[in-house]
């Protein structure tokens, strides 16, 4: 069964700094990878997806995927206090609903 | 535009009492529907999913049941609440199954069992 693990559990970065979030998965057939962000008291919202090996940049956010190493990461450049949230990695393939990691709690200190 | 509504917003219930939580999706026909449970600040545990009306699959057993009586409606219920049922319940929908399955979450229902 697919296992998705995220690290670190929590992360504190200064405003303007870089936040790096990591996610490993166990199923080599995994094909689709999402990052979700959840602000306190709200439902999660999809932040970005990545399907091919390499980097994908959307504004201040860059996702990196290495399927051979079973690894996906999210990097947030110029972090803002509004980026403070719980971040989830979600992994799926054609046959199963996405499986979520345990999340990384990001705090951006002004 | 698609909208997802969950009700109630919050509930405080006694152990042993029944529960019914609801979710409706407007603006999208035949969505895939999901129920998730989340402990405070914790991971998202998928409980049920439904690909079509009348059919619901259980992912994990938590003494809960789910039904999809209409294409746009998903119900989560139990006849007898446990303390462990406390948490944040999220309904979600997706357009596709597995493939490109971005999930769109509702605002959630906060359940406190005393």
PDB file of C-alpha atoms in Angstrom:
ATOM      1  CA  UNK A   1       0.000   0.000   0.000  1.00  0.00           C
ATOM      2  CA  UNK A   2       1.243   3.461  -0.853  1.00  0.00           C
ATOM      3  CA  UNK A   3       3.092   5.246   1.960  1.00  0.00           C
ATOM      4  CA  UNK A   4       3.627   8.971   1.785  1.00  0.00           C
ATOM      5  CA  UNK A   5       5.939  10.586   4.332  1.00  0.00           C
ATOM      6  CA  UNK A   6       6.633  14.265   4.789  1.00  0.00           C
ATOM      7  CA  UNK A   7       9.460  16.074   6.530  1.00  0.00           C
ATOM      8  CA  UNK A   8      10.002  18.094   8.540  1.00  0.00           C
ATOM      9  CA  UNK A   9       6.888  17.941  10.714  1.00  0.00           C
ATOM     10  CA  UNK A  10       7.210  21.646  11.357  1.00  0.00           C
ATOM     11  CA  UNK A  11       9.335  24.416   9.966  1.00  0.00           C
ATOM     12  CA  UNK A  12       9.945  28.003  11.000  1.00  0.00           C
ATOM     13  CA  UNK A  13      11.459  30.416   8.496  1.00  0.00           C
ATOM     14  CA  UNK A  14      11.938  34.188   8.624  1.00  0.00           C
ATOM     15  CA  UNK A  15       9.929  36.430   6.347  1.00  0.00           C
ATOM     16  CA  UNK A  16      11.711  36.628   3.014  1.00  0.00           C
ATOM     17  CA  UNK A  17      13.450  33.313   3.582  1.00  0.00           C
ATOM     18  CA  UNK A  18      13.299  30.011   1.694  1.00  0.00           C
ATOM     19  CA  UNK A  19      11.113  27.155   2.941  1.00  0.00           C
ATOM     20  CA  UNK A  20      11.860  23.632   1.772  1.00  0.00           C
ATOM     21  CA  UNK A  21       9.343  20.833   2.282  1.00  0.00           C
ATOM     22  CA  UNK A  22      10.057  17.203   1.505  1.00  0.00           C
ATOM     23  CA  UNK A  23       7.921  14.199   0.607  1.00  0.00           C
ATOM     24  CA  UNK A  24       8.814  10.584  -0.095  1.00  0.00           C
ATOM     25  CA  UNK A  25       6.499   7.902  -1.453  1.00  0.00           C
ATOM     26  CA  UNK A  26       6.731   4.141  -1.750  1.00  0.00           C
ATOM     27  CA  UNK A  27       4.815   3.147  -4.903  1.00  0.00           C
ATOM     28  CA  UNK A  28       7.025   3.289  -8.004  1.00  0.00           C
ATOM     29  CA  UNK A  29       3.872   3.386 -10.135  1.00  0.00           C
ATOM     30  CA  UNK A  30       2.947   6.789  -8.717  1.00  0.00           C
ATOM     31  CA  UNK A  31       2.453   9.285 -11.462  1.00  0.00           C
ATOM     32  CA  UNK A  32       0.747  12.395 -10.176  1.00  0.00           C
ATOM     33  CA  UNK A  33       1.901  14.597  -7.363  1.00  0.00           C
ATOM     34  CA  UNK A  34       0.137  17.504  -5.737  1.00  0.00           C
ATOM     35  CA  UNK A  35       0.917  19.987  -3.039  1.00  0.00           C
ATOM     36  CA  UNK A  36      -1.989  21.271  -0.981  1.00  0.00           C
ATOM     37  CA  UNK A  37      -2.040  24.117   1.495  1.00  0.00           C
ATOM     38  CA  UNK A  38      -4.423  24.387   4.421  1.00  0.00           C
ATOM     39  CA  UNK A  39      -4.843  27.534   6.451  1.00  0.00           C
ATOM     40  CA  UNK A  40      -6.190  27.116   9.943  1.00  0.00           C
ATOM     41  CA  UNK A  41      -9.937  26.401  10.060  1.00  0.00           C
ATOM     42  CA  UNK A  42     -10.262  25.949   6.296  1.00  0.00           C
ATOM     43  CA  UNK A  43     -10.273  23.092   3.847  1.00  0.00           C
ATOM     44  CA  UNK A  44      -7.049  22.363   1.931  1.00  0.00           C
ATOM     45  CA  UNK A  45      -6.535  23.971  -1.456  1.00  0.00           C
ATOM     46  CA  UNK A  46      -4.387  22.651  -4.259  1.00  0.00           C
ATOM     47  CA  UNK A  47      -1.224  24.709  -4.611  1.00  0.00           C
ATOM     48  CA  UNK A  48       0.446  23.068  -7.556  1.00  0.00           C
ATOM     49  CA  UNK A  49       0.975  19.765  -9.291  1.00  0.00           C
ATOM     50  CA  UNK A  50       3.963  18.100 -10.906  1.00  0.00           C
ATOM     51  CA  UNK A  51       3.874  15.056 -13.171  1.00  0.00           C
ATOM     52  CA  UNK A  52       7.293  14.979 -14.842  1.00  0.00           C
ATOM     53  CA  UNK A  53      10.766  14.622 -13.366  1.00  0.00           C
ATOM     54  CA  UNK A  54      12.555  17.894 -12.784  1.00  0.00           C
ATOM     55  CA  UNK A  55      11.466  21.298 -11.575  1.00  0.00           C
ATOM     56  CA  UNK A  56       8.231  23.183 -12.049  1.00  0.00           C
ATOM     57  CA  UNK A  57       8.016  26.815 -11.055  1.00  0.00           C
ATOM     58  CA  UNK A  58       4.871  28.800 -10.353  1.00  0.00           C
ATOM     59  CA  UNK A  59       5.636  32.249  -9.002  1.00  0.00           C
ATOM     60  CA  UNK A  60       7.423  31.893  -5.663  1.00  0.00           C
ATOM     61  CA  UNK A  61       6.755  28.150  -5.545  1.00  0.00           C
ATOM     62  CA  UNK A  62       8.973  25.492  -7.106  1.00  0.00           C
ATOM     63  CA  UNK A  63       8.199  21.790  -7.036  1.00  0.00           C
ATOM     64  CA  UNK A  64      10.849  19.200  -7.731  1.00  0.00           C
ATOM     65  CA  UNK A  65      10.170  15.574  -8.662  1.00  0.00           C
ATOM     66  CA  UNK A  66      12.542  12.626  -8.837  1.00  0.00           C
ATOM     67  CA  UNK A  67      10.495   9.491  -9.461  1.00  0.00           C
ATOM     68  CA  UNK A  68      13.522   7.193  -9.402  1.00  0.00           C
ATOM     69  CA  UNK A  69      14.351   8.404  -5.890  1.00  0.00           C
ATOM     70  CA  UNK A  70      10.659   8.355  -4.886  1.00  0.00           C
ATOM     71  CA  UNK A  71      10.949  11.964  -3.854  1.00  0.00           C
ATOM     72  CA  UNK A  72       9.077  15.202  -4.385  1.00  0.00           C
ATOM     73  CA  UNK A  73       9.712  18.556  -2.759  1.00  0.00           C
ATOM     74  CA  UNK A  74       8.284  22.044  -2.563  1.00  0.00           C
ATOM     75  CA  UNK A  75      10.365  25.187  -2.180  1.00  0.00           C
ATOM     76  CA  UNK A  76       8.863  28.533  -1.284  1.00  0.00           C
ATOM     77  CA  UNK A  77      11.004  31.533  -2.111  1.00  0.00           C
ATOM     78  CA  UNK A  78      10.606  34.892  -0.349  1.00  0.00           C
ATOM     79  CA  UNK A  79       8.274  33.372   2.251  1.00  0.00           C
ATOM     80  CA  UNK A  80       5.469  35.583   3.535  1.00  0.00           C
ATOM     81  CA  UNK A  81       3.524  35.399   6.804  1.00  0.00           C
ATOM     82  CA  UNK A  82       0.471  34.479   4.707  1.00  0.00           C
ATOM     83  CA  UNK A  83       2.327  31.310   3.658  1.00  0.00           C
ATOM     84  CA  UNK A  84       2.028  30.061   7.241  1.00  0.00           C
ATOM     85  CA  UNK A  85      -0.126  26.965   6.916  1.00  0.00           C
ATOM     86  CA  UNK A  86      -0.161  23.178   6.884  1.00  0.00           C
ATOM     87  CA  UNK A  87       1.261  21.767   3.646  1.00  0.00           C
ATOM     88  CA  UNK A  88       0.332  18.330   2.360  1.00  0.00           C
ATOM     89  CA  UNK A  89       1.898  16.225  -0.316  1.00  0.00           C
ATOM     90  CA  UNK A  90      -0.595  14.012  -2.224  1.00  0.00           C
ATOM     91  CA  UNK A  91       0.394  11.146  -4.489  1.00  0.00           C
ATOM     92  CA  UNK A  92      -1.813   9.246  -6.907  1.00  0.00           C
ATOM     93  CA  UNK A  93      -1.806   6.900  -9.857  1.00  0.00           C
ATOM     94  CA  UNK A  94      -4.437   5.857 -12.337  1.00  0.00           C
ATOM     95  CA  UNK A  95      -6.074   3.329 -10.076  1.00  0.00           C
ATOM     96  CA  UNK A  96      -6.332   4.916  -6.675  1.00  0.00           C
ATOM     97  CA  UNK A  97      -7.537   8.058  -5.019  1.00  0.00           C
ATOM     98  CA  UNK A  98      -4.708  10.328  -3.899  1.00  0.00           C
ATOM     99  CA  UNK A  99      -2.936   9.476  -0.663  1.00  0.00           C
ATOM    100  CA  UNK A 100      -1.896  12.357   1.554  1.00  0.00           C
ATOM    101  CA  UNK A 101       1.169  12.696   3.733  1.00  0.00           C
ATOM    102  CA  UNK A 102       0.975  13.765   7.364  1.00  0.00           C
ATOM    103  CA  UNK A 103       1.742  17.379   6.519  1.00  0.00           C
ATOM    104  CA  UNK A 104       4.374  19.972   7.341  1.00  0.00           C
ATOM    105  CA  UNK A 105       3.406  22.934   9.461  1.00  0.00           C
ATOM    106  CA  UNK A 106       5.100  26.034   8.109  1.00  0.00           C
ATOM    107  CA  UNK A 107       5.397  29.181  10.220  1.00  0.00           C
ATOM    108  CA  UNK A 108       6.813  32.332   8.650  1.00  0.00           C
ATOM    109  CA  UNK A 109       8.013  34.801  11.279  1.00  0.00           C
ATOM    110  CA  UNK A 110       7.712  38.519  10.409  1.00  0.00           C
TER     111      UNK A 110
ATOM    112  CA  UNK B   1     -18.599  27.821 -11.142  1.00  0.00           C
ATOM    113  CA  UNK B   2     -18.556  24.842  -8.832  1.00  0.00           C
ATOM    114  CA  UNK B   3     -19.403  25.307  -5.182  1.00  0.00           C
ATOM    115  CA  UNK B   4     -19.160  22.857  -2.320  1.00  0.00           C
ATOM    116  CA  UNK B   5     -21.195  23.320   0.806  1.00  0.00           C
ATOM    117  CA  UNK B   6     -20.934  21.392   4.049  1.00  0.00           C
ATOM    118  CA  UNK B   7     -23.369  21.370   6.921  1.00  0.00           C
ATOM    119  CA  UNK B   8     -23.393  21.960   9.772  1.00  0.00           C
ATOM    120  CA  UNK B   9     -20.392  24.222  10.252  1.00  0.00           C
ATOM    121  CA  UNK B  10     -19.813  22.811  13.725  1.00  0.00           C
ATOM    122  CA  UNK B  11     -21.431  20.313  16.058  1.00  0.00           C
ATOM    123  CA  UNK B  12     -21.095  19.482  19.726  1.00  0.00           C
ATOM    124  CA  UNK B  13     -22.544  16.061  20.460  1.00  0.00           C
ATOM    125  CA  UNK B  14     -22.662  13.600  23.315  1.00  0.00           C
ATOM    126  CA  UNK B  15     -21.008  10.187  23.235  1.00  0.00           C
ATOM    127  CA  UNK B  16     -23.523   7.619  22.050  1.00  0.00           C
ATOM    128  CA  UNK B  17     -25.664  10.086  20.138  1.00  0.00           C
ATOM    129  CA  UNK B  18     -26.299   9.848  16.378  1.00  0.00           C
ATOM    130  CA  UNK B  19     -24.648  12.063  13.779  1.00  0.00           C
ATOM    131  CA  UNK B  20     -25.361  13.151  10.251  1.00  0.00           C
ATOM    132  CA  UNK B  21     -23.062  15.437   8.254  1.00  0.00           C
ATOM    133  CA  UNK B  22     -23.856  16.601   4.766  1.00  0.00           C
ATOM    134  CA  UNK B  23     -22.114  17.852   1.662  1.00  0.00           C
ATOM    135  CA  UNK B  24     -23.492  19.177  -1.624  1.00  0.00           C
ATOM    136  CA  UNK B  25     -21.654  20.073  -4.810  1.00  0.00           C
ATOM    137  CA  UNK B  26     -23.240  22.442  -7.268  1.00  0.00           C
ATOM    138  CA  UNK B  27     -22.133  23.145 -10.801  1.00  0.00           C
ATOM    139  CA  UNK B  28     -20.506  19.812 -11.556  1.00  0.00           C
ATOM    140  CA  UNK B  29     -22.276  16.666 -12.696  1.00  0.00           C
ATOM    141  CA  UNK B  30     -21.163  13.190 -11.626  1.00  0.00           C
ATOM    142  CA  UNK B  31     -18.189  14.253  -9.514  1.00  0.00           C
ATOM    143  CA  UNK B  32     -16.102  11.793  -7.550  1.00  0.00           C
ATOM    144  CA  UNK B  33     -16.817  12.471  -3.887  1.00  0.00           C
ATOM    145  CA  UNK B  34     -14.716  11.903  -0.785  1.00  0.00           C
ATOM    146  CA  UNK B  35     -15.018  12.150   2.978  1.00  0.00           C
ATOM    147  CA  UNK B  36     -11.905  12.901   5.022  1.00  0.00           C
ATOM    148  CA  UNK B  37     -11.298  13.082   8.756  1.00  0.00           C
ATOM    149  CA  UNK B  38      -8.599  15.267  10.234  1.00  0.00           C
ATOM    150  CA  UNK B  39      -7.467  15.362  13.842  1.00  0.00           C
ATOM    151  CA  UNK B  40      -6.519  18.850  15.010  1.00  0.00           C
ATOM    152  CA  UNK B  41      -3.487  19.921  12.985  1.00  0.00           C
ATOM    153  CA  UNK B  42      -3.152  16.391  11.688  1.00  0.00           C
ATOM    154  CA  UNK B  43      -3.087  14.404   8.518  1.00  0.00           C
ATOM    155  CA  UNK B  44      -6.014  13.849   6.193  1.00  0.00           C
ATOM    156  CA  UNK B  45      -7.469  10.372   6.579  1.00  0.00           C
ATOM    157  CA  UNK B  46      -9.702   9.377   3.710  1.00  0.00           C
ATOM    158  CA  UNK B  47     -12.829   7.651   5.012  1.00  0.00           C
ATOM    159  CA  UNK B  48     -15.046   7.009   1.998  1.00  0.00           C
ATOM    160  CA  UNK B  49     -15.209   7.691  -1.683  1.00  0.00           C
ATOM    161  CA  UNK B  50     -17.978   7.514  -4.240  1.00  0.00           C
ATOM    162  CA  UNK B  51     -17.656   7.431  -7.993  1.00  0.00           C
ATOM    163  CA  UNK B  52     -21.359   7.273  -8.751  1.00  0.00           C
ATOM    164  CA  UNK B  53     -24.690   7.828  -7.052  1.00  0.00           C
ATOM    165  CA  UNK B  54     -25.740   4.986  -4.794  1.00  0.00           C
ATOM    166  CA  UNK B  55     -22.246   3.494  -4.576  1.00  0.00           C
ATOM    167  CA  UNK B  56     -19.872   4.192  -1.708  1.00  0.00           C
ATOM    168  CA  UNK B  57     -16.568   2.520  -0.895  1.00  0.00           C
ATOM    169  CA  UNK B  58     -15.102   2.444   2.588  1.00  0.00           C
ATOM    170  CA  UNK B  59     -11.400   3.163   2.960  1.00  0.00           C
ATOM    171  CA  UNK B  60     -11.041   2.847   6.721  1.00  0.00           C
ATOM    172  CA  UNK B  61     -13.367   1.574   9.415  1.00  0.00           C
ATOM    173  CA  UNK B  62     -14.158   4.172  12.047  1.00  0.00           C
ATOM    174  CA  UNK B  63     -17.713   3.127  12.972  1.00  0.00           C
ATOM    175  CA  UNK B  64     -19.020   5.573  10.395  1.00  0.00           C
ATOM    176  CA  UNK B  65     -21.074   5.086   7.269  1.00  0.00           C
ATOM    177  CA  UNK B  66     -21.628   7.135   4.158  1.00  0.00           C
ATOM    178  CA  UNK B  67     -24.264   7.360   1.488  1.00  0.00           C
ATOM    179  CA  UNK B  68     -24.724   9.156  -1.799  1.00  0.00           C
ATOM    180  CA  UNK B  69     -28.467   9.536  -2.277  1.00  0.00           C
ATOM    181  CA  UNK B  70     -28.154  12.055  -5.113  1.00  0.00           C
ATOM    182  CA  UNK B  71     -25.487  12.847  -7.676  1.00  0.00           C
ATOM    183  CA  UNK B  72     -24.582  16.046  -5.868  1.00  0.00           C
ATOM    184  CA  UNK B  73     -24.993  14.923  -2.256  1.00  0.00           C
ATOM    185  CA  UNK B  74     -22.781  12.953   0.122  1.00  0.00           C
ATOM    186  CA  UNK B  75     -23.835  12.072   3.672  1.00  0.00           C
ATOM    187  CA  UNK B  76     -21.660  10.874   6.557  1.00  0.00           C
ATOM    188  CA  UNK B  77     -23.388   9.333   9.549  1.00  0.00           C
ATOM    189  CA  UNK B  78     -23.246   7.113  12.572  1.00  0.00           C
ATOM    190  CA  UNK B  79     -25.830   5.862  15.041  1.00  0.00           C
ATOM    191  CA  UNK B  80     -23.480   6.060  18.021  1.00  0.00           C
ATOM    192  CA  UNK B  81     -20.703   8.604  18.404  1.00  0.00           C
ATOM    193  CA  UNK B  82     -17.410   7.833  20.120  1.00  0.00           C
ATOM    194  CA  UNK B  83     -14.997  10.298  21.695  1.00  0.00           C
ATOM    195  CA  UNK B  84     -12.528   9.382  18.951  1.00  0.00           C
ATOM    196  CA  UNK B  85     -14.882  10.786  16.328  1.00  0.00           C
ATOM    197  CA  UNK B  86     -13.990  14.323  17.337  1.00  0.00           C
ATOM    198  CA  UNK B  87     -12.165  16.229  14.642  1.00  0.00           C
ATOM    199  CA  UNK B  88     -12.559  18.092  11.396  1.00  0.00           C
ATOM    200  CA  UNK B  89     -14.587  16.428   8.652  1.00  0.00           C
ATOM    201  CA  UNK B  90     -13.920  17.453   5.104  1.00  0.00           C
ATOM    202  CA  UNK B  91     -15.864  16.657   1.987  1.00  0.00           C
ATOM    203  CA  UNK B  92     -14.055  16.876  -1.341  1.00  0.00           C
ATOM    204  CA  UNK B  93     -14.763  16.311  -5.013  1.00  0.00           C
ATOM    205  CA  UNK B  94     -12.638  15.600  -8.046  1.00  0.00           C
ATOM    206  CA  UNK B  95     -13.347  15.615 -11.737  1.00  0.00           C
ATOM    207  CA  UNK B  96     -11.183  12.628 -12.544  1.00  0.00           C
ATOM    208  CA  UNK B  97     -10.416   9.407 -10.737  1.00  0.00           C
ATOM    209  CA  UNK B  98      -6.692   8.997  -9.931  1.00  0.00           C
ATOM    210  CA  UNK B  99      -5.518  10.611 -13.122  1.00  0.00           C
ATOM    211  CA  UNK B 100      -4.937  14.348 -12.635  1.00  0.00           C
ATOM    212  CA  UNK B 101      -7.158  14.042  -9.563  1.00  0.00           C
ATOM    213  CA  UNK B 102      -6.959  17.492  -8.069  1.00  0.00           C
ATOM    214  CA  UNK B 103      -9.328  17.481  -5.138  1.00  0.00           C
ATOM    215  CA  UNK B 104     -11.485  20.429  -4.203  1.00  0.00           C
ATOM    216  CA  UNK B 105     -12.295  20.574  -0.535  1.00  0.00           C
ATOM    217  CA  UNK B 106     -15.244  22.048   1.261  1.00  0.00           C
ATOM    218  CA  UNK B 107     -14.961  24.335   4.293  1.00  0.00           C
ATOM    219  CA  UNK B 108     -15.310  21.425   6.719  1.00  0.00           C
ATOM    220  CA  UNK B 109     -17.401  20.579   9.781  1.00  0.00           C
ATOM    221  CA  UNK B 110     -15.823  20.776  13.233  1.00  0.00           C
ATOM    222  CA  UNK B 111     -17.156  17.963  15.425  1.00  0.00           C
ATOM    223  CA  UNK B 112     -16.650  17.837  19.171  1.00  0.00           C
ATOM    224  CA  UNK B 113     -17.818  14.747  20.998  1.00  0.00           C
ATOM    225  CA  UNK B 114     -18.157  15.082  24.774  1.00  0.00           C
TER     226      UNK B 114
END
